[in-house]
CSV table of C-alpha atoms in Angstrom, one decimal:
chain,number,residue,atom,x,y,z
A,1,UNK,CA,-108.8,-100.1,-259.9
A,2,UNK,CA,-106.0,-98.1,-258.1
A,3,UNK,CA,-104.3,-96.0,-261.5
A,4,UNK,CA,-100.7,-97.3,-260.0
A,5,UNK,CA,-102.4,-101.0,-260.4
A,6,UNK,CA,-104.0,-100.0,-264.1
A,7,UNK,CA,-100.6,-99.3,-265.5
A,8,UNK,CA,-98.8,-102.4,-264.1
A,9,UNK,CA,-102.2,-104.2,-265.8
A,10,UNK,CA,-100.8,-102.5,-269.1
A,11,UNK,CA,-97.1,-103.4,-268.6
A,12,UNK,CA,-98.0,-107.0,-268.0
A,13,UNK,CA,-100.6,-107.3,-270.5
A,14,UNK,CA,-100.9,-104.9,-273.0
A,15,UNK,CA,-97.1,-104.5,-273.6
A,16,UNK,CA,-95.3,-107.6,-272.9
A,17,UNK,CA,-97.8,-110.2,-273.2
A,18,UNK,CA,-99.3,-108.3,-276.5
A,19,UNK,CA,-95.6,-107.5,-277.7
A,20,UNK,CA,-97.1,-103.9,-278.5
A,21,UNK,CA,-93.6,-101.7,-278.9
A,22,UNK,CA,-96.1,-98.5,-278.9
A,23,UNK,CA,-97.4,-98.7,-274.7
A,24,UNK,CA,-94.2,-98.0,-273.4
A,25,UNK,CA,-94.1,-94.1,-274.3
A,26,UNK,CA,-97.9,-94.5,-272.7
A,27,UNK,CA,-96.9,-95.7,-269.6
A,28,UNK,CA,-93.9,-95.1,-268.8
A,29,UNK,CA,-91.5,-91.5,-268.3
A,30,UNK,CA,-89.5,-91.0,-271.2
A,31,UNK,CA,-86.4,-91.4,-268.8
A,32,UNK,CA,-87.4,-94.5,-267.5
A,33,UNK,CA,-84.8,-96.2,-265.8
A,34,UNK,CA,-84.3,-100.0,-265.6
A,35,UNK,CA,-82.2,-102.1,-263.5
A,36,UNK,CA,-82.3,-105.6,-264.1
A,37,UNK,CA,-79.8,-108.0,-263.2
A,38,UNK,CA,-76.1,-106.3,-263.6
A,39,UNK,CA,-77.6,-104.5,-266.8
A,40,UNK,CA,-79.3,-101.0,-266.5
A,41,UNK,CA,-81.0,-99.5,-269.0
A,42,UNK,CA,-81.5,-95.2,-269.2
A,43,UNK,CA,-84.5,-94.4,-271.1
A,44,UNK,CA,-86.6,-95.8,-273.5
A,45,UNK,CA,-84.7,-95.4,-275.9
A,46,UNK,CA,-82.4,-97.9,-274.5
A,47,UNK,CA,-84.9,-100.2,-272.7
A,48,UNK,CA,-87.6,-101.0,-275.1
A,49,UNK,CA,-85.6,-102.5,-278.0
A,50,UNK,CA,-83.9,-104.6,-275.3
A,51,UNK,CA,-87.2,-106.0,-274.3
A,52,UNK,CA,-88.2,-106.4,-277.9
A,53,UNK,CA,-85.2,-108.8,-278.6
A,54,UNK,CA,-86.6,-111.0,-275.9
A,55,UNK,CA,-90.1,-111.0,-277.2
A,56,UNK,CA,-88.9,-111.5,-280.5
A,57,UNK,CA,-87.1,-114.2,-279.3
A,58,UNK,CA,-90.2,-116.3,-277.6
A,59,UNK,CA,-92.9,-114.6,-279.7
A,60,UNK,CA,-95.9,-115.0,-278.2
A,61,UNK,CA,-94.6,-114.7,-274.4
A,62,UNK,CA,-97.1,-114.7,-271.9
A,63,UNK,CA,-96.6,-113.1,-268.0
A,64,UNK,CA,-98.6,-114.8,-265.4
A,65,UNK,CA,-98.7,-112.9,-262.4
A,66,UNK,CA,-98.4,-114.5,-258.9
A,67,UNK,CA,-99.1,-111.7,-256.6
A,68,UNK,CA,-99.0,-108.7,-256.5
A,69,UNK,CA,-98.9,-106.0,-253.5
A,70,UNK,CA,-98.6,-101.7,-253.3
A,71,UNK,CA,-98.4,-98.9,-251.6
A,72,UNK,CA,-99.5,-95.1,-252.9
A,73,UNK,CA,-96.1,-95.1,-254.8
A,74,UNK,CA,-94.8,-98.2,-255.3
A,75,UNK,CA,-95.6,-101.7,-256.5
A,76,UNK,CA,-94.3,-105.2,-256.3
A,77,UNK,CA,-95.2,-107.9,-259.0
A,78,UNK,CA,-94.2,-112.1,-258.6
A,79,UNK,CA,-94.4,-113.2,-261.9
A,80,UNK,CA,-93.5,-116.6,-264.0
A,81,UNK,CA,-92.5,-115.2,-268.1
A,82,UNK,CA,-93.3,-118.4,-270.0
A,83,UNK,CA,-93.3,-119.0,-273.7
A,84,UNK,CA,-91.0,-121.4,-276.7
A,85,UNK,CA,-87.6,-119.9,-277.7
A,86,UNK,CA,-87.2,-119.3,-281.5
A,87,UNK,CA,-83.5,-119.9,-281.3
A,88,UNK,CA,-84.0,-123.2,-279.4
A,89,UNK,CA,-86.2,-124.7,-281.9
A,90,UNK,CA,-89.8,-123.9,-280.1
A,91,UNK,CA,-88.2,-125.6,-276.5
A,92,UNK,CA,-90.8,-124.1,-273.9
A,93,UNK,CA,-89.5,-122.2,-270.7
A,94,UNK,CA,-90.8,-120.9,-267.9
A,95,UNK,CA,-89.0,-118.9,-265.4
A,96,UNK,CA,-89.8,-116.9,-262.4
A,97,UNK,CA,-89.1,-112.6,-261.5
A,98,UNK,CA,-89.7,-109.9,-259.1
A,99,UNK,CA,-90.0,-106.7,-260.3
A,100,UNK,CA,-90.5,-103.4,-258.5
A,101,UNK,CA,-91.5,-99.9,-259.8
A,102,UNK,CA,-91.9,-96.6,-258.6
A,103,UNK,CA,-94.1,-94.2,-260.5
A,104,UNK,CA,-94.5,-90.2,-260.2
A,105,UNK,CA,-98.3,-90.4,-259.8
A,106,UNK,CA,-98.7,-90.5,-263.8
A,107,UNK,CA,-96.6,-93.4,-265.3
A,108,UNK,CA,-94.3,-95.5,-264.5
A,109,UNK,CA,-90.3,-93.8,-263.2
A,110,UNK,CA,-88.2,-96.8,-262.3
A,111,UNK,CA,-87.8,-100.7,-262.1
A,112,UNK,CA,-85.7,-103.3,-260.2
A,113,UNK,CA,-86.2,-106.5,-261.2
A,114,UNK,CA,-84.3,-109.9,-261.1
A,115,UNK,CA,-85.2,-113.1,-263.7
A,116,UNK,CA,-84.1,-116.3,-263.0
A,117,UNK,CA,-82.3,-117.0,-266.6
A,118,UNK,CA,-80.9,-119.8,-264.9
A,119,UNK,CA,-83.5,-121.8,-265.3
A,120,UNK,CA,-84.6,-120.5,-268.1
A,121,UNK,CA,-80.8,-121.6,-269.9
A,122,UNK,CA,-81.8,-125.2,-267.8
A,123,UNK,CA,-85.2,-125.4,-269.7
A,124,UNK,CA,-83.7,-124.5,-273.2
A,125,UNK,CA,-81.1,-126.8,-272.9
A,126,UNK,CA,-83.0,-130.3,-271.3
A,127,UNK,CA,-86.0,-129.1,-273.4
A,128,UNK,CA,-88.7,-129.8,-270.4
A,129,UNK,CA,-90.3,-126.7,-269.2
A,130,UNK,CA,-91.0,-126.3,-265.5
A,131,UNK,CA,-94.0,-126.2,-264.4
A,132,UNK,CA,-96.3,-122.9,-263.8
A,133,UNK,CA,-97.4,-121.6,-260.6
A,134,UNK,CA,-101.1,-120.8,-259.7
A,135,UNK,CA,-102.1,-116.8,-260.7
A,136,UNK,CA,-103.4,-114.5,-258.5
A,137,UNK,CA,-106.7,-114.7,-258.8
A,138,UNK,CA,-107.6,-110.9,-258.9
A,139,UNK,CA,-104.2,-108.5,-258.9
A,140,UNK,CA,-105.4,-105.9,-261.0
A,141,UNK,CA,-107.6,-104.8,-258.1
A,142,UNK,CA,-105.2,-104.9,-255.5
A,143,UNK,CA,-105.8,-101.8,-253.3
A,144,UNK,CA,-103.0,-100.1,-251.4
A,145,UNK,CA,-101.5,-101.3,-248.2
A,146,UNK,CA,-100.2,-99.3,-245.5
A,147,UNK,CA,-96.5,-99.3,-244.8
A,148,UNK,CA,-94.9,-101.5,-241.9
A,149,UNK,CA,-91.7,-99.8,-240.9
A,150,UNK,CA,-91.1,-102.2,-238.2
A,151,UNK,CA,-91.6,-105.3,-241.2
A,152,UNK,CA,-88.7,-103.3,-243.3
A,153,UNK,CA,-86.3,-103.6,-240.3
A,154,UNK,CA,-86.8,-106.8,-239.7
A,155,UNK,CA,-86.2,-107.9,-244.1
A,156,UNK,CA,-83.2,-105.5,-244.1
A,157,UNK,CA,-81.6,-107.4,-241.2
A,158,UNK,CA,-82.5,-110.9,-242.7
A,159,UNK,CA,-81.0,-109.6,-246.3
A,160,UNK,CA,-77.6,-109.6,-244.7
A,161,UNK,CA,-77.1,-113.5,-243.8
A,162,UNK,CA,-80.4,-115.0,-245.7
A,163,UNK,CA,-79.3,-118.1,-247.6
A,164,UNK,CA,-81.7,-120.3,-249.6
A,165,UNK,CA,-83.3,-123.3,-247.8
A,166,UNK,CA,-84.7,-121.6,-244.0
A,167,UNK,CA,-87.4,-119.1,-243.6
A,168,UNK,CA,-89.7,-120.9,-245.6
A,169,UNK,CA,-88.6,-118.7,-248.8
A,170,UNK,CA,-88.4,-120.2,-252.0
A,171,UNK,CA,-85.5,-118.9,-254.3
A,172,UNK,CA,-85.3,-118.8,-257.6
A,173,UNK,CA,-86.8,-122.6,-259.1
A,174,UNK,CA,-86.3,-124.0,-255.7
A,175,UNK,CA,-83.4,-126.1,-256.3
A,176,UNK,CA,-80.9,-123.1,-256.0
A,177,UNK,CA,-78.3,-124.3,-253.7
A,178,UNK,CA,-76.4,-121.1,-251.8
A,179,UNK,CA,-73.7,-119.4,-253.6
A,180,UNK,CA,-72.5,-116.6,-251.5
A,181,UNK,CA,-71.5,-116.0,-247.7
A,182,UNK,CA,-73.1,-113.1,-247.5
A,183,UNK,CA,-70.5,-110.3,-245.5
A,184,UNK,CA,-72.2,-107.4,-246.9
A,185,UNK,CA,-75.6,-105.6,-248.0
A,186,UNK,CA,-76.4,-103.1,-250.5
A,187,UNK,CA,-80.4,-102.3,-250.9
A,188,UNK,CA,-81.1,-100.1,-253.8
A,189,UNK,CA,-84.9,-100.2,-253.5
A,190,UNK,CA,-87.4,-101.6,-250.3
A,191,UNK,CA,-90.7,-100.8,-249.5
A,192,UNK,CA,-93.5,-102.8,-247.5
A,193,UNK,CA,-97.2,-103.0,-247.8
A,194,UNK,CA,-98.6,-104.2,-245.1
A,195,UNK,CA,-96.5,-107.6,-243.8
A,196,UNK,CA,-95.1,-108.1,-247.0
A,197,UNK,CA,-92.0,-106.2,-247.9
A,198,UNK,CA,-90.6,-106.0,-251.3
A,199,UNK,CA,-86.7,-105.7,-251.9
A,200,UNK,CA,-83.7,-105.2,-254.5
A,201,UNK,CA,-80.5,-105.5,-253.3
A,202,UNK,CA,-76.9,-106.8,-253.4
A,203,UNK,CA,-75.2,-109.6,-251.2
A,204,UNK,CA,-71.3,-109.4,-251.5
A,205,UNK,CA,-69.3,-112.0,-250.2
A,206,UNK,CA,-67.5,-115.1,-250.4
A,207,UNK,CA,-68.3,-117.6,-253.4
A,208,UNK,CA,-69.3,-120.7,-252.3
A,209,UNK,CA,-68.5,-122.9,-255.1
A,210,UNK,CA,-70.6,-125.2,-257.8
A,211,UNK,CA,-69.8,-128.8,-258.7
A,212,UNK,CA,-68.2,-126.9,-261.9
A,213,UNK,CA,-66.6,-123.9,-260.2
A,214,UNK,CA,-64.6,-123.9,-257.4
A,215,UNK,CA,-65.0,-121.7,-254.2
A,216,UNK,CA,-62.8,-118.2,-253.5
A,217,UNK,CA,-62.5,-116.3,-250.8
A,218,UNK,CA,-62.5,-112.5,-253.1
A,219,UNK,CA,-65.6,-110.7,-253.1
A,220,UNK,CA,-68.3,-111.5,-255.4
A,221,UNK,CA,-71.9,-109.8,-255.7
A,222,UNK,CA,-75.3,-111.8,-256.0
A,223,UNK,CA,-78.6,-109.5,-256.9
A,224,UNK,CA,-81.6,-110.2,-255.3
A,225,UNK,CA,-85.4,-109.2,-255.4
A,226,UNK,CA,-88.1,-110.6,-253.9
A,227,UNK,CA,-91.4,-110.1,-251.9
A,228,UNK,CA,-91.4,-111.7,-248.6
A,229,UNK,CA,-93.6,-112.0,-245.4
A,230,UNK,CA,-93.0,-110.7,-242.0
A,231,UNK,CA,-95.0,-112.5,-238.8
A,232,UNK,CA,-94.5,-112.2,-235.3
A,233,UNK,CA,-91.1,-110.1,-236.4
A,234,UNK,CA,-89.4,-112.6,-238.3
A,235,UNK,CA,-89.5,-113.3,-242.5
A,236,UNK,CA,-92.1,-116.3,-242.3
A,237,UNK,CA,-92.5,-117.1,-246.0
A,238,UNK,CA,-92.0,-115.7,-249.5
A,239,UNK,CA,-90.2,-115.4,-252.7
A,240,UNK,CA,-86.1,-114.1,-253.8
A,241,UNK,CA,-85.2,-114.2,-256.9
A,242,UNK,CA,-81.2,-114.0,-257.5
A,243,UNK,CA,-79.2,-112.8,-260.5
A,244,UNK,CA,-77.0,-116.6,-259.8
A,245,UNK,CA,-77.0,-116.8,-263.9
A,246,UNK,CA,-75.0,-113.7,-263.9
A,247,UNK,CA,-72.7,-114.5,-260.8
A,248,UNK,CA,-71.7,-118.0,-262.5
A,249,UNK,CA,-71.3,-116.4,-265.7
A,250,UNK,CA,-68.7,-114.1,-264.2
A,251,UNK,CA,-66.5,-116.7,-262.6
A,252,UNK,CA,-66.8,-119.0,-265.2
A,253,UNK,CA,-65.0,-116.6,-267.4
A,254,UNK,CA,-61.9,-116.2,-265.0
């Protein structure tokens, strides 16, 4: 088992899954850094009683890990967080991430990841769960992949105009309508293994509008992170998962 792979292993199982507050200082850098939707969290200090709350609040939580790819400093994780909600009398949820991390050879440095609390807020409230994808049969011994800097040009082109419903990408539950125009492109963190090519990053344009919410023409920003495939130098197939609970939260406050 590649050590990278081991600690991701740890994260997934012995710290989130076991709710064991004592693993993060054993695996991760005491600056760890965490960006997660529009929150970031310096240090864990900050970041592991943030994460506690949540697994207080759906004791119990269990991660099941959809794939999983690496290089020699980096690793990508697909991942459903599933478990019942204390403050919604026991309702189940299950809702999808990608999360990225960069280590310094020893433990874990850094994370992007986007959840899609949008569905999760859906679940709560209709009480019916969706349903959980297949695991990955083996992840934990994943070896590492060789880079494709050709398959990284071709994802940071797409990021700029990809919308859900082409490509073959499934975003977020897979009944995410698009939000944004995309007009612009911010990529905080992208690295591929092999074909597949990991990415956080920012869309800002034009909001498109919800049944609820009308559309505007001022900027808005929509996070994104996801793991996607590159064949015959074009994005074939894969996963985004968007920050879309965080956008609508923000206009529905205007």
């Amino acid at each position: 088992m590649h050590d990278l792979a081991r600690l991701a292993q740890r994260f997934t199982i012995d710290w989130l899954d076991r709710a064991d507050a004592t693993v993060p200082p054993q695996i991760m850098a005491p600056g760890y850094q965490v960006h997660i939707g529009d929150v970031e969290l310096d240090g864990l200090e900050a970041y592991t009683p943030a994460t506690v709350g949540q697994l207080e609040q759906f004791p119990g939580l269990q991660l099941t890990v959809h794939s999983l790819v690496l290089t020699e400093d980096r690793l990508a994780l697909h991942f459903t967080e599933h478990g019942a909600s204390v403050r919604h009398d026991l309702r189940g949820a299950a809702w999808t991430g990608v999360a990225l991390f960069a280590w310094d050879g020893e433990v874990l440095t850094e994370n992007w990841t986007q959840e899609d609390y949008a569905a999760r807020r859906r679940q709560l409230a209709d009480g019916v769960p969706d349903t959980v994808g297949p695991p990955m049969v083996a992840p934990w011994t994943t070896q590492p992949a060789a880079p494709d800097p050709a398959a990284e040009d071709v994802v940071r082109a797409w990021l700029g105009s990809a919308q859900p419903g082409f490509d073959s990408v499934t975003w977020d539950d897979g009944l995410t309508a698009a939000l944004v125009r995309p007009r612009g492109l911010e990529v905080a963190e992208l690295f591929s293994a092999g074909s597949t090519v990991a990415f956080a990053a920012t869309q800002t344009g034009e909001f498109l509008g919800t049944d609820e919410l009308p559309a505007e023409d001022g900027p808005v920003r929509l996070g994104l992170a996801g793991l996607v495939t590159v064949a015959d130098g074009v994005v074939s197939g894969g996963v985004v998962v968007s920050d879309r609970h965080g956008l609508l939260r923000s206009r529905s406050r205007r």
